[in-house]
CSV table of C-alpha atoms in Angstrom, one decimal:
chain,number,residue,atom,x,y,z
A,1,MET,CA,163.7,92.2,129.6
A,2,ALA,CA,160.6,94.5,128.7
A,3,GLU,CA,159.3,96.8,130.4
A,4,THR,CA,155.2,96.3,129.8
A,5,VAL,CA,153.1,99.3,129.9
A,6,LEU,CA,149.3,100.1,130.0
A,7,THR,CA,147.8,101.7,126.8
A,8,SER,CA,145.5,104.8,126.9
A,9,ALA,CA,143.9,107.0,124.4
A,10,THR,CA,144.9,110.5,124.0
A,11,PRO,CA,142.5,112.5,125.7
A,12,LEU,CA,139.5,114.5,123.2
A,13,VAL,CA,139.4,118.1,123.7
A,14,ALA,CA,136.6,119.1,125.4
A,15,GLY,CA,134.7,121.6,122.2
A,16,HIS,CA,137.9,120.7,119.6
A,17,ARG,CA,135.9,120.3,116.7
A,18,GLU,CA,138.0,117.9,114.1
A,19,PRO,CA,138.6,120.0,110.8
A,20,HIS,CA,136.4,118.9,108.1
A,21,SER,CA,139.4,117.4,105.8
A,22,ARG,CA,136.9,116.3,102.6
A,23,ARG,CA,135.8,120.0,102.7
A,24,ALA,CA,139.1,121.1,103.3
A,25,GLY,CA,140.7,119.4,100.9
A,26,TRP,CA,140.4,121.4,98.3
A,27,LEU,CA,142.6,124.1,99.8
A,28,SER,CA,145.2,121.8,100.2
A,29,VAL,CA,149.2,122.9,99.0
A,30,GLY,CA,148.8,119.8,96.8
A,31,ALA,CA,145.1,120.8,95.1
A,32,LEU,CA,146.9,124.6,95.1
A,33,THR,CA,149.5,122.9,93.0
A,34,ARG,CA,147.4,121.0,91.0
A,35,LEU,CA,145.1,124.0,90.3
A,36,ILE,CA,148.0,126.4,89.0
A,37,GLY,CA,149.5,123.6,87.1
A,38,ARG,CA,146.3,123.4,84.8
A,39,VAL,CA,146.1,127.2,84.8
A,40,GLY,CA,150.0,126.9,83.2
A,41,MET,CA,148.9,124.2,80.5
A,42,ALA,CA,145.9,125.6,79.5
A,43,VAL,CA,147.9,129.0,78.8
A,44,ALA,CA,150.9,127.1,76.9
A,45,VAL,CA,148.3,125.1,74.7
A,46,LEU,CA,146.4,128.3,73.6
A,47,THR,CA,149.5,130.2,72.6
A,48,LEU,CA,150.4,127.3,71.1
A,49,SER,CA,147.0,126.2,69.3
A,50,SER,CA,147.1,130.4,68.6
A,51,LEU,CA,150.5,130.5,66.9
A,52,THR,CA,150.0,127.7,64.8
A,53,VAL,CA,146.6,129.3,63.4
A,54,VAL,CA,147.8,132.3,63.0
A,55,GLY,CA,151.4,130.4,61.4
A,56,SER,CA,148.8,128.8,59.2
A,57,ILE,CA,147.2,131.6,57.9
A,58,ALA,CA,150.4,133.3,56.8
A,59,LEU,CA,151.7,130.2,55.3
A,60,SER,CA,148.4,130.2,53.1
A,61,LEU,CA,148.3,133.7,52.0
A,62,VAL,CA,151.9,133.7,50.8
A,63,VAL,CA,150.8,131.0,48.7
A,64,TRP,CA,147.7,132.9,47.6
A,65,THR,CA,150.4,135.6,46.8
A,66,LEU,CA,152.6,133.5,44.5
A,67,LEU,CA,150.0,131.6,42.5
A,68,TYR,CA,148.1,134.7,42.1
A,69,GLY,CA,149.6,137.3,42.2
A,70,VAL,CA,148.8,139.3,45.2
A,71,PRO,CA,150.0,142.8,46.4
A,72,ALA,CA,152.2,142.3,49.3
A,73,SER,CA,150.4,145.4,51.6
A,74,GLN,CA,147.5,142.9,51.1
A,75,ILE,CA,148.6,139.8,52.6
A,76,ALA,CA,150.3,142.2,55.9
A,77,VAL,CA,146.6,143.5,56.3
A,78,SER,CA,145.4,140.0,56.0
A,79,VAL,CA,147.8,138.7,58.3
A,80,ALA,CA,146.8,141.5,60.8
A,81,SER,CA,143.6,140.6,61.0
A,82,THR,CA,143.2,137.6,61.3
A,83,ALA,CA,146.0,137.8,63.8
A,84,ALA,CA,143.8,139.9,65.7
A,85,ILE,CA,140.7,138.1,65.3
A,86,VAL,CA,142.6,134.7,66.5
A,87,SER,CA,143.9,136.6,69.3
A,88,LEU,CA,140.3,137.9,70.3
A,89,ALA,CA,139.4,134.5,69.8
A,90,ILE,CA,141.5,132.3,72.3
A,91,GLY,CA,142.5,135.2,74.5
A,92,VAL,CA,139.1,136.8,75.9
A,93,PRO,CA,138.5,133.1,77.5
A,94,LEU,CA,142.0,132.5,78.7
A,95,ILE,CA,141.4,136.2,80.4
A,96,ILE,CA,137.7,135.2,81.7
A,97,TYR,CA,139.6,131.4,83.0
A,98,SER,CA,142.2,132.9,85.1
A,99,GLN,CA,139.8,135.8,86.6
A,100,ALA,CA,137.6,132.7,87.8
A,101,VAL,CA,140.8,131.0,88.5
A,102,ILE,CA,142.6,134.0,90.6
A,103,ARG,CA,139.2,134.4,92.7
A,104,LYS,CA,139.4,130.5,93.5
A,105,LEU,CA,143.1,130.9,94.7
A,106,GLY,CA,141.7,133.9,97.0
A,107,ALA,CA,138.6,131.8,98.1
A,108,SER,CA,141.6,129.2,99.0
A,109,ARG,CA,144.2,131.1,101.0
A,110,HIS,CA,141.3,133.3,102.7
A,111,ALA,CA,140.0,129.5,104.2
A,112,LEU,CA,143.6,127.9,104.5
A,113,LYS,CA,144.1,131.4,107.2
A,114,ARG,CA,140.5,130.4,108.9
A,115,LEU,CA,141.8,126.7,108.7
A,116,THR,CA,145.4,127.6,110.2
A,117,GLU,CA,143.5,129.7,113.2
A,118,HIS,CA,141.2,127.0,114.0
A,119,LEU,CA,144.8,125.0,114.3
A,120,VAL,CA,146.3,127.1,116.7
A,121,VAL,CA,142.9,127.9,118.8
A,122,ALA,CA,142.4,123.9,118.9
A,123,ARG,CA,146.2,123.7,120.2
A,124,GLU,CA,146.2,125.9,122.4
A,125,GLU,CA,142.6,124.4,124.0
A,126,ALA,CA,145.3,120.8,123.6
A,127,GLU,CA,148.0,122.4,125.8
A,128,ARG,CA,145.4,123.9,128.2
A,129,ALA,CA,143.6,120.3,128.6
A,130,ASN,CA,147.0,118.8,129.1
A,131,ARG,CA,148.0,121.6,131.6
A,132,SER,CA,144.8,120.4,133.3
A,133,LYS,CA,145.2,116.8,133.5
A,134,SER,CA,148.3,117.1,135.1
A,135,ALA,CA,147.1,119.4,137.7
A,136,PHE,CA,144.5,116.6,138.4
A,137,LEU,CA,146.7,114.2,138.4
A,138,ALA,CA,149.6,115.8,140.6
A,139,ASN,CA,146.2,116.7,143.5
A,140,MET,CA,144.5,113.4,142.9
A,141,SER,CA,148.0,111.5,143.5
A,142,HIS,CA,148.3,113.6,146.5
A,143,GLU,CA,145.1,112.9,148.3
A,144,LEU,CA,145.6,109.5,147.4
A,145,ARG,CA,148.7,109.0,148.7
A,146,THR,CA,147.7,110.3,152.1
A,147,PRO,CA,145.3,107.6,153.6
A,148,LEU,CA,147.7,104.8,151.5
A,149,ASN,CA,150.6,105.9,154.3
A,150,ALA,CA,148.0,105.7,156.9
A,151,ILE,CA,147.4,102.3,155.9
A,152,ILE,CA,151.1,100.8,155.6
A,153,GLY,CA,151.5,102.6,158.6
A,154,LEU,CA,149.0,100.7,160.5
A,155,THR,CA,149.2,97.4,159.2
A,156,GLU,CA,153.3,97.3,159.2
A,157,MET,CA,152.6,98.4,162.8
A,158,MET,CA,149.8,95.2,164.2
A,159,TYR,CA,152.1,92.6,162.1
A,160,THR,CA,155.1,94.0,163.3
A,161,ASN,CA,153.7,94.0,166.9
A,162,ALA,CA,151.0,90.8,166.5
A,163,ALA,CA,151.8,89.8,170.1
A,164,ARG,CA,150.8,93.2,171.6
A,165,PHE,CA,147.4,94.4,169.4
A,166,GLY,CA,146.6,90.4,169.5
A,167,THR,CA,146.7,90.2,165.9
A,168,GLU,CA,148.8,87.2,166.0
A,169,LYS,CA,146.3,85.3,163.6
A,170,ALA,CA,146.0,87.6,161.5
A,171,ALA,CA,149.5,88.7,160.6
A,172,GLU,CA,149.7,87.0,157.2
A,173,PRO,CA,146.7,89.2,156.1
A,174,LEU,CA,148.0,92.1,157.2
A,175,ARG,CA,151.6,92.3,155.7
A,176,ARG,CA,149.5,91.0,152.3
A,177,VAL,CA,147.4,94.4,152.8
A,178,ASN,CA,150.8,96.2,153.3
A,179,ARG,CA,152.6,94.4,150.4
A,180,ALA,CA,149.6,96.1,148.2
A,181,GLY,CA,149.9,99.5,150.2
A,182,THR,CA,153.1,99.5,149.2
A,183,HIS,CA,152.9,98.5,145.5
A,184,LEU,CA,149.6,100.7,144.9
A,185,LEU,CA,152.0,104.0,146.4
A,186,GLY,CA,154.4,102.7,143.7
A,187,LEU,CA,152.1,103.2,141.2
A,188,ILE,CA,150.8,106.2,142.6
A,189,ASN,CA,154.5,108.0,143.0
A,190,GLN,CA,155.3,107.1,139.3
A,191,VAL,CA,151.7,109.0,138.1
A,192,LEU,CA,152.6,111.9,140.5
A,193,ASP,CA,156.2,112.1,139.3
A,194,LEU,CA,154.7,112.0,135.5
A,195,SER,CA,152.2,114.4,136.0
A,196,LYS,CA,155.0,116.8,137.7
A,197,ILE,CA,157.5,116.4,134.6
A,198,GLU,CA,155.1,117.2,132.1
A,199,ALA,CA,153.6,120.1,134.1
A,200,GLY,CA,157.5,121.7,134.6
A,201,LYS,CA,157.2,121.0,138.2
A,202,LEU,CA,159.6,118.9,139.0
A,203,GLU,CA,162.3,120.1,141.1
A,204,LEU,CA,165.6,118.2,140.9
A,205,SER,CA,167.6,118.5,144.3
A,206,PRO,CA,171.1,118.6,142.9
A,207,GLU,CA,174.5,117.7,145.4
A,208,SER,CA,177.7,116.2,145.3
A,209,VAL,CA,177.6,112.3,145.5
A,210,SER,CA,180.4,109.5,146.0
A,211,LEU,CA,179.3,107.1,143.0
A,212,ALA,CA,180.3,103.9,145.0
A,213,PRO,CA,178.2,103.8,148.0
A,214,LEU,CA,175.2,105.2,146.6
A,215,ILE,CA,175.5,101.9,144.0
A,216,ASP,CA,176.2,99.8,146.9
A,217,GLU,CA,172.7,101.2,148.8
A,218,VAL,CA,171.1,100.5,144.9
A,219,ILE,CA,172.6,97.5,145.1
A,220,GLY,CA,171.2,96.1,149.0
A,221,THR,CA,167.9,97.3,148.4
A,222,ALA,CA,167.5,95.5,144.8
A,223,GLY,CA,168.9,92.4,146.2
A,224,GLN,CA,166.2,90.8,147.4
A,225,LEU,CA,164.0,91.2,143.7
A,226,ALA,CA,167.0,89.4,142.2
A,227,GLU,CA,166.8,86.2,144.7
A,228,GLN,CA,163.2,86.0,144.3
A,229,ASN,CA,163.8,84.4,140.6
A,230,GLN,CA,167.2,82.9,141.6
A,231,ASN,CA,169.2,85.8,139.3
A,232,ARG,CA,173.0,86.8,140.4
A,233,LEU,CA,173.6,90.0,140.7
A,234,VAL,CA,177.0,91.7,139.9
A,235,VAL,CA,178.3,94.9,139.8
A,236,GLU,CA,181.2,95.9,137.8
A,237,ALA,CA,182.7,99.0,138.1
A,238,GLN,CA,185.9,100.9,137.9
A,239,GLU,CA,187.9,102.4,140.5
A,240,ASN,CA,187.7,106.3,141.5
A,241,LEU,CA,184.6,106.9,139.9
A,242,GLY,CA,184.7,109.9,142.1
A,243,ALA,CA,181.5,112.3,143.2
A,244,ILE,CA,178.4,112.7,140.1
A,245,THR,CA,176.4,116.2,141.1
A,246,VAL,CA,173.4,114.8,140.6
A,247,ASP,CA,170.2,114.5,142.6
A,248,PRO,CA,170.7,111.8,144.4
A,249,MET,CA,167.3,110.6,144.9
A,250,ARG,CA,166.4,110.4,141.5
A,251,LEU,CA,169.6,108.8,140.4
A,252,ARG,CA,168.5,105.9,142.9
A,253,GLN,CA,164.4,106.0,141.6
A,254,ILE,CA,166.4,105.3,137.7
A,255,LEU,CA,168.8,102.5,138.8
A,256,PHE,CA,166.5,100.8,140.7
A,257,ASN,CA,163.6,101.1,138.7
A,258,LEU,CA,166.4,99.7,136.0
A,259,LEU,CA,167.5,97.0,138.0
A,260,SER,CA,164.1,95.9,139.3
A,261,ASN,CA,163.0,95.4,135.6
A,262,ALA,CA,166.0,93.0,134.8
A,263,CYS,CA,165.6,91.0,138.0
A,264,LYS,CA,162.0,90.7,137.1
A,265,PHE,CA,162.2,89.5,133.2
A,266,THR,CA,165.5,87.3,134.6
A,267,LYS,CA,165.2,83.8,136.1
A,268,GLN,CA,168.5,82.0,136.8
A,269,GLY,CA,170.0,84.2,135.1
A,270,GLN,CA,172.7,87.4,136.1
A,271,VAL,CA,171.8,91.1,136.3
A,272,SER,CA,175.0,93.4,136.3
A,273,LEU,CA,175.4,97.2,136.8
A,274,ARG,CA,178.2,98.3,135.3
A,275,ALA,CA,179.8,101.5,136.2
A,276,ARG,CA,182.5,103.3,134.3
A,277,LYS,CA,183.9,107.3,133.2
A,278,VAL,CA,183.6,107.7,129.3
A,279,ALA,CA,185.8,110.5,127.2
A,280,ASP,CA,184.4,110.9,123.8
A,281,GLY,CA,184.8,114.8,123.2
A,282,ARG,CA,183.4,115.2,126.8
A,283,ASN,CA,183.4,113.4,130.2
A,284,TRP,CA,180.6,111.0,131.2
A,285,ILE,CA,179.5,108.6,133.6
A,286,GLU,CA,177.9,105.3,132.2
A,287,LEU,CA,176.2,102.9,134.3
A,288,ALA,CA,174.9,100.0,132.8
A,289,VAL,CA,172.0,97.1,133.6
A,290,ALA,CA,172.4,94.6,132.2
A,291,ASP,CA,170.2,91.4,131.6
A,292,THR,CA,170.2,87.7,130.6
A,293,GLY,CA,166.3,87.6,130.3
A,294,ILE,CA,163.8,87.5,127.6
A,295,GLY,CA,165.2,90.1,125.4
A,296,MET,CA,163.1,92.2,123.3
A,297,THR,CA,162.3,92.6,119.6
A,298,PRO,CA,163.0,95.3,117.0
A,299,GLU,CA,159.2,96.4,117.6
A,300,GLN,CA,159.5,96.2,121.3
A,301,LEU,CA,162.6,98.6,121.6
A,302,GLY,CA,160.4,101.3,118.9
A,303,LYS,CA,157.9,102.2,121.5
A,304,LEU,CA,159.3,101.0,124.9
A,305,PHE,CA,160.1,105.1,126.2
A,306,GLU,CA,156.5,106.4,125.1
A,307,GLU,CA,154.1,107.0,127.5
A,308,PHE,CA,151.2,104.6,127.9
A,309,ALA,CA,152.4,102.2,125.5
A,310,GLN,CA,152.1,98.7,126.2
A,311,ALA,CA,154.9,96.7,124.8
A,312,GLU,CA,152.8,93.2,124.5
A,313,ALA,CA,149.6,92.5,125.8
A,314,SER,CA,150.8,88.4,127.1
A,315,THR,CA,154.0,89.7,128.4
A,316,ALA,CA,151.9,92.8,130.4
A,317,LYS,CA,149.7,89.8,132.0
A,318,ARG,CA,152.6,87.6,132.9
A,319,TYR,CA,155.0,90.3,134.4
A,320,GLY,CA,152.9,93.3,135.9
A,321,GLY,CA,154.3,97.0,135.7
A,322,THR,CA,152.7,99.8,134.6
A,323,GLY,CA,155.2,101.1,132.2
A,324,LEU,CA,155.7,104.2,133.1
A,325,GLY,CA,159.0,103.4,135.3
A,326,LEU,CA,161.3,103.5,132.1
A,327,ALA,CA,159.5,106.6,130.4
A,328,ILE,CA,160.2,108.5,133.8
A,329,SER,CA,163.7,107.5,134.1
A,330,ARG,CA,164.7,108.8,131.0
A,331,LYS,CA,162.6,111.9,131.1
A,332,LEU,CA,164.7,112.4,134.9
A,333,ALA,CA,168.0,111.6,133.0
A,334,ARG,CA,167.4,113.9,130.6
A,335,MET,CA,166.8,116.6,133.2
A,336,MET,CA,170.1,115.8,134.4
A,337,GLY,CA,172.2,116.3,131.0
A,338,GLY,CA,172.1,112.5,130.2
A,339,ASP,CA,170.0,110.4,128.6
A,340,VAL,CA,169.1,106.5,128.8
A,341,THR,CA,169.4,104.5,125.9
A,342,VAL,CA,168.7,100.3,125.5
A,343,THR,CA,170.3,97.8,123.5
A,344,SER,CA,168.5,94.4,123.2
A,345,GLU,CA,167.8,90.8,121.3
A,346,ALA,CA,165.2,88.5,121.9
A,347,GLY,CA,165.8,85.3,124.2
A,348,LYS,CA,169.3,86.7,124.8
A,349,GLY,CA,168.6,89.9,127.4
A,350,SER,CA,168.7,93.7,127.2
A,351,VAL,CA,171.6,96.6,128.4
A,352,PHE,CA,169.9,99.8,129.7
A,353,THR,CA,172.8,102.4,129.6
A,354,VAL,CA,172.6,105.8,131.8
A,355,ARG,CA,174.9,107.8,130.4
A,356,LEU,CA,175.0,111.5,132.8
A,357,PRO,CA,177.6,114.4,131.9
A,358,GLY,CA,181.0,114.7,134.0
A,359,GLY,CA,183.7,117.2,134.2
A,360,ALA,CA,182.2,121.0,134.0
A,361,ASP,CA,179.1,122.1,135.7
A,362,THR,CA,176.1,120.6,133.0
A,363,PRO,CA,172.7,122.4,133.3
A,364,ALA,CA,170.2,120.5,134.2
A,365,ARG,CA,166.3,120.8,133.1
A,366,SER,CA,163.8,121.2,135.8
A,367,GLY,CA,160.7,119.4,134.6
A,368,THR,CA,159.6,120.9,131.6
A,369,ASP,CA,159.5,124.8,132.1
A,370,GLY,CA,162.8,125.7,131.1
A,371,ARG,CA,164.5,126.0,134.7
A,372,THR,CA,167.8,125.0,135.0
A,373,SER,CA,169.9,123.1,138.3
A,374,SER,CA,173.7,121.8,137.7
A,375,CYS,CA,175.0,118.3,137.1
A,376,SER,CA,178.4,117.5,136.9
A,377,THR,CA,181.1,114.7,137.9
A,378,SER,CA,184.8,115.3,139.6
């Protein structure tokens, strides 16, 4: 089973200029390290050269003394003079070179500071643009949902009361319009959920819910989807699962999304919903949706939960879908203190596991703004 998603490039931030990497390349840490290394190498070479020269001169003077009987005091003066001359000859260029390197390091540090300031400004601009995007999507989604709800309601009324409105001949086209409107409304709701999560404005409404009735409700809704591809829908649940304190609407949304994907990517196979308690240092509730569908490759698994990333173009064309469902499901599960994970093998099927905390009350994040509500099982 593979979740198909739409590709979308990252929006560009207005007024943001990409740093000139070629101009700033010499400012990198690697370049500075190489520069300091060169200075050290030059110092070592010059020092070794000076010692070699002084040593050679001293040795020559000793030999000269032994051969021609020159006084030791005169030799000492000659060695000292030679050493001073060599030191000046080597030290002055070295000092000049070191000062040039120090000036270059100072300029590099100043330029690096400016580059860091530019990056901070660019990040702030990107964050503002992201917030603006989320606000725009939320407002636009709301404006689109209002007329869509009217279209869905009116078309449903007209084909369910065809005799009353005289629309018997248009009943089937009206059903198509209703189905298309319902599908579009679902897409808009997904975009709205994602924009609210990114903006940190999606709030949970946790309450104590019995798992068994919630699972039965989700299975009842997904049954029709299973029948469309002649799939067998199976529930495997432990007894006495108890109650779980979560946002029931969001948990149903997660499970229904996973079940609908499993039914969509499986034909004449089996789709299972397994529920159990797990204790591995703390108490958890695991809800696993398994199928015998097309499965996924490791490459597809690597980007499965990415927003606006398409698993495979051919799969998207064949099965459709927006690809937002899995990304939203994982975000919602994490907001409730849990997670959604997946294992899959191409040609053999997939297993999506929703793990939610049990036992003591567990804080659940609301959107991304740090506010909390509670999630627990009993």
